[in-house]
C-alpha cells in the first residue's frame, strides 16, 4: 500500500501532539497541579495515530484508563483535556471525569474507562446500534493485553461477531498489566489468534510502526464500514513509564533499565521522523517548528485550565440521571 507524503507528515504531527501533551502533564502531575491518578502512554503513540487516521469525525471510539492518546488522535483539543485533568468546569466532562474518564460525543469519543475491559462490551453495543440504524459508522475500541484476559473480552467479541457489528477491537499489547509480564498471564504468543474463536480476522502488527498500524487498521475499518463485521488487531508496543504516573521508581521495580532502553530505541516517533527526513519529506527545521507550536498550544491550554472555575457543588447531581423534564 502506498501511503502519500501528506499522510506521513500527519502521522508524525499527531504522534508529536500526543507525546508533547503527555510529557507536559507528567511534569504538571509531579508538581502537584493535577489531582487523581494518571496513566501515560508515552512510547505507544503509533497505535492511536495509525488507527484513528482511518476514521471519520462521525465514527466512534472507546478506550481504556490509558486513553489520552486515543482522545487526542480522535480530535481532542489540548485545552479541554487540560481543564479536565485540572478538575475544572470547562473540561470535557465538566471536571468530574479526570484522566481516566474523557468523553465527548461531538468528536465521537464515547468514553475512556477506568474498568479494565470496560469499553469492550459497550463497543459491541455501539456497533449494534450503528447496524440497527443502518448507518455507515465504525466503532474502534482500544484496550490493553490485560483486558484481553477478562470475561468482557469474550462476551464483547462474541456479541459483535454474531451481530456482524462494525467494531474494530485493538489490543495495545504493551507487555505488562501493571507489574505482571504477559508471559505470566497469556498462554498464547499472538493474542490476535483469539479472533478465530469469534470467526473474525485477527492480525498482530508492530505497534511501534505507525505505517504498519495504519495499513492494518485501514483494511479492518473498511471491511467493518462495508458490512464485513468486526476484526481484532494486536499492536505490539511498550509503555516507557510506570503503570501510573506515581508508580514507585517509574516501573523499574519489575523490569530492567536495559529492557526499557531497548524499546526506547524502537521509539515510533524517532523512527518516522528519521525516515521522513532521510526521504526529504520533511526537514529537521519543520519538525522543530511543529514541536514549538505544540509547546505554545500547551502553554495556552494550561492558562485556560488555571483560569477556569471549578464545578459548582450542585454539579455533583448533574448527569447522574436522565433529566426527563
Ligand atoms: C475490572 C478491573 N480489574 C482490575 C483493575 C485494576 N487495574 C487497573 S489497570 C490494570 C492493568 C491493565 O492492564 P492492561 O489491560 O494490559 O492495560 P495497560 O495498563 O497495560 O495499558 C488493572 C488490573 C481495574 N481497574 N478494573
CSV table of C-alpha atoms and ligand atoms in Angstrom, one decimal:
chain,number,residue,atom,x,y,z
A,1,UNK,CA,0.0,0.0,0.0
A,2,UNK,CA,1.3,3.4,-1.0
A,3,UNK,CA,0.9,6.0,1.8
A,4,UNK,CA,1.1,9.6,0.5
A,5,UNK,CA,3.5,12.1,2.0
A,6,UNK,CA,0.8,14.3,3.4
A,7,UNK,CA,-0.5,11.4,5.5
A,8,UNK,CA,3.0,10.5,6.6
A,9,UNK,CA,3.5,14.1,7.8
A,10,UNK,CA,0.1,14.0,9.5
A,11,UNK,CA,1.2,10.8,11.3
A,12,UNK,CA,4.3,12.5,12.7
A,13,UNK,CA,2.4,15.6,13.7
A,14,UNK,CA,-0.3,13.6,15.5
A,15,UNK,CA,2.3,11.5,17.4
A,16,UNK,CA,4.1,14.6,18.4
A,17,UNK,CA,0.8,16.1,19.6
A,18,UNK,CA,0.4,13.2,22.0
A,19,UNK,CA,4.0,13.0,23.1
A,20,UNK,CA,4.2,16.7,23.9
A,21,UNK,CA,0.9,16.6,25.8
A,22,UNK,CA,1.9,13.6,27.9
A,23,UNK,CA,5.4,14.9,28.7
A,24,UNK,CA,3.9,18.2,29.9
A,25,UNK,CA,1.1,16.6,32.0
A,26,UNK,CA,3.7,14.3,33.6
A,27,UNK,CA,5.6,17.4,34.8
A,28,UNK,CA,2.4,19.1,36.0
A,29,UNK,CA,1.3,15.9,37.8
A,30,UNK,CA,4.5,15.7,39.7
A,31,UNK,CA,4.4,19.4,40.5
A,32,UNK,CA,1.0,18.8,42.1
A,33,UNK,CA,-1.2,20.7,39.6
A,34,UNK,CA,-3.1,17.6,38.5
A,35,UNK,CA,-5.1,15.6,41.1
A,36,UNK,CA,-6.1,12.0,41.0
A,37,UNK,CA,-4.3,9.2,39.1
A,38,UNK,CA,-2.9,9.3,35.6
A,39,UNK,CA,-1.7,6.6,33.2
A,40,UNK,CA,0.7,7.7,30.5
A,41,UNK,CA,1.1,6.1,27.0
A,42,UNK,CA,4.5,7.5,26.1
A,43,UNK,CA,6.0,5.1,23.6
A,44,UNK,CA,2.7,3.8,22.4
A,45,UNK,CA,1.7,6.8,20.1
A,46,UNK,CA,1.8,4.9,16.8
A,47,UNK,CA,-1.3,2.8,17.8
A,48,UNK,CA,-3.9,5.6,18.3
A,49,UNK,CA,-2.5,7.6,15.4
A,50,UNK,CA,-2.2,4.7,12.9
A,51,UNK,CA,-5.8,3.6,13.7
A,52,UNK,CA,-7.5,7.0,14.0
A,53,UNK,CA,-6.2,8.3,10.8
A,54,UNK,CA,-8.6,5.9,9.2
A,55,UNK,CA,-11.6,7.3,11.0
A,56,UNK,CA,-14.1,10.0,10.2
A,57,UNK,CA,-15.2,12.5,12.8
A,58,UNK,CA,-18.6,10.8,13.0
A,59,UNK,CA,-17.0,7.4,13.8
A,60,UNK,CA,-16.9,6.3,17.5
A,61,UNK,CA,-14.1,5.5,19.9
A,62,UNK,CA,-13.9,3.7,23.2
A,63,UNK,CA,-10.8,3.5,25.3
A,64,UNK,CA,-9.2,2.4,28.5
A,65,UNK,CA,-7.6,4.1,31.5
A,66,UNK,CA,-4.6,4.9,29.3
A,67,UNK,CA,-6.6,7.0,26.9
A,68,UNK,CA,-5.0,10.5,26.4
A,69,UNK,CA,-3.5,9.4,23.1
A,70,UNK,CA,-6.8,8.0,21.8
A,71,UNK,CA,-8.8,11.1,22.6
A,72,UNK,CA,-6.1,13.4,21.0
A,73,UNK,CA,-5.9,11.2,17.9
A,74,UNK,CA,-9.7,11.4,17.5
A,75,UNK,CA,-9.6,15.1,17.5
A,76,UNK,CA,-9.4,16.0,21.2
A,77,UNK,CA,-8.2,19.5,22.0
A,78,UNK,CA,-5.4,20.3,24.5
A,79,UNK,CA,-7.4,23.0,26.3
A,80,UNK,CA,-10.5,20.9,27.1
A,81,UNK,CA,-8.3,17.9,28.1
A,82,UNK,CA,-6.1,20.0,30.3
A,83,UNK,CA,-9.1,21.6,32.0
A,84,UNK,CA,-10.5,18.1,32.6
A,85,UNK,CA,-7.2,17.0,34.2
A,86,UNK,CA,-7.2,20.1,36.4
A,87,UNK,CA,-10.8,19.2,37.5
A,88,UNK,CA,-12.2,22.3,36.0
A,89,UNK,CA,-15.7,23.1,34.8
A,90,UNK,CA,-14.5,23.8,31.2
A,91,UNK,CA,-13.1,20.3,30.8
A,92,UNK,CA,-14.6,17.7,28.5
A,93,UNK,CA,-16.6,16.2,31.4
A,94,UNK,CA,-17.0,19.3,33.4
A,95,UNK,CA,-14.0,18.4,35.5
A,96,UNK,CA,-15.7,15.4,37.0
A,97,UNK,CA,-14.0,12.7,35.0
A,98,UNK,CA,-10.3,13.4,35.2
A,99,UNK,CA,-7.6,11.4,33.4
A,100,UNK,CA,-9.4,8.1,33.1
A,101,UNK,CA,-12.8,9.4,32.1
A,102,UNK,CA,-12.9,11.5,29.0
A,103,UNK,CA,-15.9,11.6,26.8
A,104,UNK,CA,-17.1,14.0,24.1
A,105,UNK,CA,-19.8,12.9,21.7
A,106,UNK,CA,-19.1,15.7,19.2
A,107,UNK,CA,-15.7,14.1,18.3
A,108,UNK,CA,-17.1,10.6,18.7
A,109,UNK,CA,-15.3,9.8,22.0
A,110,UNK,CA,-17.8,7.8,23.9
A,111,UNK,CA,-15.6,7.3,26.9
A,112,UNK,CA,-12.3,6.3,28.2
A,113,UNK,CA,-12.8,3.9,31.1
A,114,UNK,CA,-11.2,3.0,34.5
A,115,UNK,CA,-12.7,-0.5,34.5
A,116,UNK,CA,-10.3,-2.9,32.7
A,117,UNK,CA,-12.1,-4.2,29.7
A,118,UNK,CA,-15.0,-1.9,30.4
A,119,UNK,CA,-15.2,-0.5,26.9
A,120,UNK,CA,-15.3,-3.8,25.1
A,121,UNK,CA,-19.0,-4.7,25.6
A,122,UNK,CA,-20.0,-1.1,25.2
A,123,UNK,CA,-18.3,-1.1,21.8
A,124,UNK,CA,-20.2,-4.2,20.8
A,125,UNK,CA,-23.4,-2.4,21.8
A,126,UNK,CA,-22.4,0.7,19.9
A,127,UNK,CA,-21.7,-1.4,16.9
A,128,UNK,CA,-25.2,-3.0,17.3
A,129,UNK,CA,-26.8,0.4,17.3
A,130,UNK,CA,-24.9,1.5,14.2
A,131,UNK,CA,-26.2,-1.6,12.4
A,132,UNK,CA,-29.7,-1.1,13.7
A,133,UNK,CA,-29.7,2.4,12.5
A,134,UNK,CA,-28.3,1.3,9.1
A,135,UNK,CA,-25.6,3.9,9.4
A,136,UNK,CA,-22.1,3.5,7.9
A,137,UNK,CA,-20.2,4.5,11.0
A,138,UNK,CA,-17.5,2.4,12.6
A,139,UNK,CA,-16.5,2.0,16.2
A,140,UNK,CA,-13.0,1.3,17.4
A,141,UNK,CA,-12.2,0.1,20.9
A,142,UNK,CA,-8.7,0.3,22.4
A,143,UNK,CA,-7.7,-1.8,25.4
A,144,UNK,CA,-4.6,-3.5,26.9
A,145,UNK,CA,-3.3,-7.0,26.8
A,146,UNK,CA,-4.5,-7.4,30.4
A,147,UNK,CA,-8.0,-6.5,29.3
A,148,UNK,CA,-7.8,-9.3,26.7
A,149,UNK,CA,-7.9,-11.7,29.6
A,150,UNK,CA,-11.2,-10.5,31.0
A,151,UNK,CA,-14.6,-12.1,30.5
A,152,UNK,CA,-15.8,-8.9,28.9
A,153,UNK,CA,-13.3,-9.6,26.0
A,154,UNK,CA,-15.0,-12.9,25.2
A,155,UNK,CA,-18.6,-11.5,25.6
A,156,UNK,CA,-17.9,-8.4,23.6
A,157,UNK,CA,-16.1,-10.0,20.7
A,158,UNK,CA,-18.6,-12.9,20.5
A,159,UNK,CA,-21.6,-10.5,20.6
A,160,UNK,CA,-20.0,-8.2,17.9
A,161,UNK,CA,-19.2,-11.2,15.7
A,162,UNK,CA,-22.7,-12.7,16.0
A,163,UNK,CA,-24.2,-9.4,15.0
A,164,UNK,CA,-21.5,-8.7,12.4
A,165,UNK,CA,-21.3,-5.3,14.1
A,166,UNK,CA,-18.8,-2.7,12.7
A,167,UNK,CA,-16.3,-2.7,15.5
A,168,UNK,CA,-12.5,-2.9,15.3
A,169,UNK,CA,-11.0,-4.2,18.6
A,170,UNK,CA,-7.5,-3.0,19.2
A,171,UNK,CA,-5.3,-4.7,21.8
A,172,UNK,CA,-2.5,-2.4,22.8
A,173,UNK,CA,-0.1,-5.0,23.9
A,174,UNK,CA,2.5,-3.0,26.0
A,175,UNK,CA,3.8,-6.2,27.6
A,176,UNK,CA,2.6,-5.7,31.1
A,177,UNK,CA,-0.7,-5.5,33.1
A,178,UNK,CA,0.5,-3.3,36.0
A,179,UNK,CA,3.6,-5.3,37.1
A,180,UNK,CA,2.6,-8.6,35.6
A,181,UNK,CA,4.6,-9.5,32.4
A,182,UNK,CA,2.4,-11.1,29.8
A,183,UNK,CA,4.4,-14.3,29.8
A,184,UNK,CA,2.9,-15.0,33.2
A,185,UNK,CA,-0.7,-14.3,32.1
A,186,UNK,CA,-1.0,-15.3,28.4
A,187,UNK,CA,-1.0,-18.8,27.1
A,188,UNK,CA,-0.5,-17.8,23.5
A,189,UNK,CA,2.2,-15.7,21.8
A,190,UNK,CA,-0.1,-13.8,19.4
A,191,UNK,CA,-3.2,-12.6,21.2
A,192,UNK,CA,-4.7,-11.9,17.7
A,193,UNK,CA,-5.2,-15.7,17.2
A,194,UNK,CA,-8.1,-15.5,19.7
A,195,UNK,CA,-10.0,-13.9,16.8
A,196,UNK,CA,-10.5,-17.3,15.4
A,197,UNK,CA,-12.8,-18.2,18.3
A,198,UNK,CA,-15.1,-15.4,17.2
A,199,UNK,CA,-14.8,-16.1,13.4
A,200,UNK,CA,-13.3,-12.7,12.7
A,201,UNK,CA,-10.0,-11.7,11.2
A,202,UNK,CA,-7.1,-11.3,13.7
A,203,UNK,CA,-3.7,-9.7,12.9
A,204,UNK,CA,-0.7,-9.0,15.1
A,205,UNK,CA,1.3,-5.9,14.0
A,206,UNK,CA,4.4,-4.0,15.1
A,207,UNK,CA,2.7,-1.3,17.2
A,208,UNK,CA,5.7,1.0,17.0
A,209,UNK,CA,5.5,1.2,13.2
A,210,UNK,CA,2.8,3.7,12.6
A,211,UNK,CA,2.5,2.9,8.9
A,212,UNK,CA,2.0,-0.8,9.6
A,213,UNK,CA,-0.7,0.0,12.1
A,214,UNK,CA,-2.3,2.4,9.7
A,215,UNK,CA,-2.4,-0.2,6.9
A,216,UNK,CA,-3.7,-3.0,9.1
A,217,UNK,CA,-6.4,-0.7,10.6
A,218,UNK,CA,-7.4,0.5,7.1
A,219,UNK,CA,-8.3,-3.0,6.0
A,220,UNK,CA,-10.3,-3.6,9.2
A,221,UNK,CA,-12.1,-0.3,9.2
A,222,UNK,CA,-13.0,-0.5,5.5
A,223,UNK,CA,-14.2,-4.0,6.0
A,224,UNK,CA,-16.3,-3.0,9.0
A,225,UNK,CA,-17.8,0.0,7.2
A,226,UNK,CA,-18.8,-2.0,4.2
A,227,UNK,CA,-20.7,-4.6,6.4
A,228,UNK,CA,-18.0,-7.2,6.7
A,229,UNK,CA,-18.2,-7.3,10.5
A,230,UNK,CA,-15.6,-6.9,13.3
A,231,UNK,CA,-11.9,-7.5,13.5
A,232,UNK,CA,-9.2,-7.9,16.1
A,233,UNK,CA,-5.8,-6.2,15.8
A,234,UNK,CA,-3.0,-6.7,18.3
A,235,UNK,CA,-0.4,-4.0,18.3
A,236,UNK,CA,2.9,-4.9,20.0
A,237,UNK,CA,4.3,-1.9,21.8
A,238,UNK,CA,5.7,-0.7,25.2
A,239,UNK,CA,5.0,1.9,27.8
A,240,UNK,CA,8.1,3.8,28.7
A,241,UNK,CA,6.9,4.9,32.2
A,242,UNK,CA,5.4,3.2,35.2
A,243,UNK,CA,1.9,1.8,35.1
A,244,UNK,CA,0.6,5.1,36.6
A,245,UNK,CA,2.4,8.4,36.9
A,246,UNK,CA,3.0,7.9,40.7
A,247,UNK,CA,4.3,4.3,40.5
A,248,UNK,CA,7.5,3.7,42.6
A,249,UNK,CA,10.7,4.1,40.6
A,250,UNK,CA,8.5,4.7,37.5
A,251,UNK,CA,8.1,1.0,36.9
A,252,UNK,CA,11.7,-0.1,37.4
A,253,UNK,CA,10.8,-2.5,40.2
A,254,UNK,CA,9.5,-5.3,37.9
A,255,UNK,CA,11.5,-4.6,34.7
A,256,UNK,CA,15.1,-3.6,33.8
A,257,UNK,CA,16.5,-0.4,32.5
A,258,UNK,CA,18.0,-2.4,29.6
A,259,UNK,CA,14.5,-3.6,28.6
A,260,UNK,CA,13.2,0.0,28.7
A,261,UNK,CA,16.2,1.3,26.7
A,262,UNK,CA,15.8,-1.4,24.1
A,263,UNK,CA,12.2,-0.3,23.5
A,264,UNK,CA,13.2,3.4,23.5
A,265,UNK,CA,15.4,2.5,20.6
A,266,UNK,CA,12.3,1.5,18.8
A,267,UNK,CA,10.5,4.8,19.5
A,268,UNK,CA,7.7,5.2,16.9
A,269,UNK,CA,8.3,8.9,16.6
A,270,UNK,CA,12.1,8.7,16.2
A,271,UNK,CA,11.6,6.0,13.6
A,272,UNK,CA,9.2,8.0,11.5
A,273,UNK,CA,11.0,11.3,12.0
A,274,UNK,CA,14.3,9.8,10.7
A,275,UNK,CA,12.6,8.1,7.8
A,276,UNK,CA,10.8,11.3,6.7
A,277,UNK,CA,13.9,13.5,7.0
A,278,UNK,CA,16.0,10.9,5.1
A,279,UNK,CA,13.3,10.8,2.4
A,280,UNK,CA,13.3,14.6,2.1
A,281,UNK,CA,9.6,14.6,3.0
A,282,UNK,CA,10.1,17.0,6.0
A,283,UNK,CA,13.1,18.9,7.2
A,284,UNK,CA,14.6,18.9,10.7
A,285,UNK,CA,13.6,22.6,11.0
A,286,UNK,CA,10.0,21.9,10.1
A,287,UNK,CA,9.8,19.2,12.8
A,288,UNK,CA,11.3,21.7,15.4
A,289,UNK,CA,8.7,24.2,14.4
A,290,UNK,CA,5.9,21.7,14.9
A,291,UNK,CA,7.3,20.9,18.4
A,292,UNK,CA,7.5,24.6,19.3
A,293,UNK,CA,3.9,25.1,18.1
A,294,UNK,CA,2.7,22.3,20.4
A,295,UNK,CA,4.6,23.8,23.3
A,296,UNK,CA,2.9,27.1,22.7
A,297,UNK,CA,-0.5,25.5,22.4
A,298,UNK,CA,0.2,23.7,25.7
A,299,UNK,CA,1.0,26.9,27.5
A,300,UNK,CA,-2.3,28.3,26.3
A,301,UNK,CA,-4.1,25.2,27.4
A,302,UNK,CA,-2.5,25.4,30.9
A,303,UNK,CA,-3.5,29.1,31.1
A,304,UNK,CA,-7.1,28.2,30.1
A,305,UNK,CA,-7.2,25.4,32.7
A,306,UNK,CA,-5.8,27.5,35.5
A,307,UNK,CA,-8.2,30.4,34.9
A,308,UNK,CA,-11.2,28.2,34.6
A,309,UNK,CA,-13.5,27.7,37.6
A,310,UNK,CA,-14.1,24.5,39.5
A,311,UNK,CA,-17.5,22.9,39.0
A,312,UNK,CA,-20.3,24.2,41.3
A,313,UNK,CA,-21.2,22.0,44.2
A,314,UNK,CA,-24.7,21.4,42.6
A,315,UNK,CA,-22.9,19.9,39.6
A,316,UNK,CA,-22.4,16.8,41.7
A,317,UNK,CA,-26.0,15.9,40.9
A,318,UNK,CA,-25.9,16.7,37.2
A,319,UNK,CA,-25.5,13.9,34.6
A,320,UNK,CA,-26.3,11.2,37.1
A,321,UNK,CA,-29.8,10.5,36.0
A,322,UNK,CA,-31.6,11.5,32.7
A,323,UNK,CA,-33.4,14.8,33.1
A,324,UNK,CA,-36.9,13.9,31.9
A,325,UNK,CA,-38.3,17.4,32.4
B,1,LIG,C1,-12.1,-4.8,36.3
B,1,LIG,C2,-10.8,-4.2,36.8
B,1,LIG,N1,-9.9,-5.1,37.4
B,1,LIG,C3,-8.7,-4.6,37.9
B,1,LIG,C4,-8.5,-3.2,37.8
B,1,LIG,C5,-7.1,-2.7,38.3
B,1,LIG,N2,-6.3,-2.4,37.1
B,1,LIG,C6,-6.1,-1.2,36.7
B,1,LIG,S1,-5.1,-1.1,35.3
B,1,LIG,C7,-4.9,-2.8,35.4
B,1,LIG,C8,-4.0,-3.5,34.4
B,1,LIG,C9,-4.5,-3.3,33.0
B,1,LIG,O1,-3.5,-3.9,32.1
B,1,LIG,P1,-3.8,-3.8,30.5
B,1,LIG,O2,-5.2,-4.1,30.2
B,1,LIG,O3,-2.7,-4.6,29.9
B,1,LIG,O4,-3.6,-2.2,30.2
B,1,LIG,P2,-2.3,-1.3,30.4
B,1,LIG,O5,-2.4,-0.7,31.8
B,1,LIG,O6,-1.1,-2.1,30.2
B,1,LIG,O7,-2.5,-0.2,29.4
B,1,LIG,C10,-5.5,-3.4,36.4
B,1,LIG,C11,-5.5,-4.8,36.8
B,1,LIG,C12,-9.4,-2.4,37.2
B,1,LIG,N3,-9.2,-1.1,37.1
B,1,LIG,N4,-10.6,-2.9,36.7
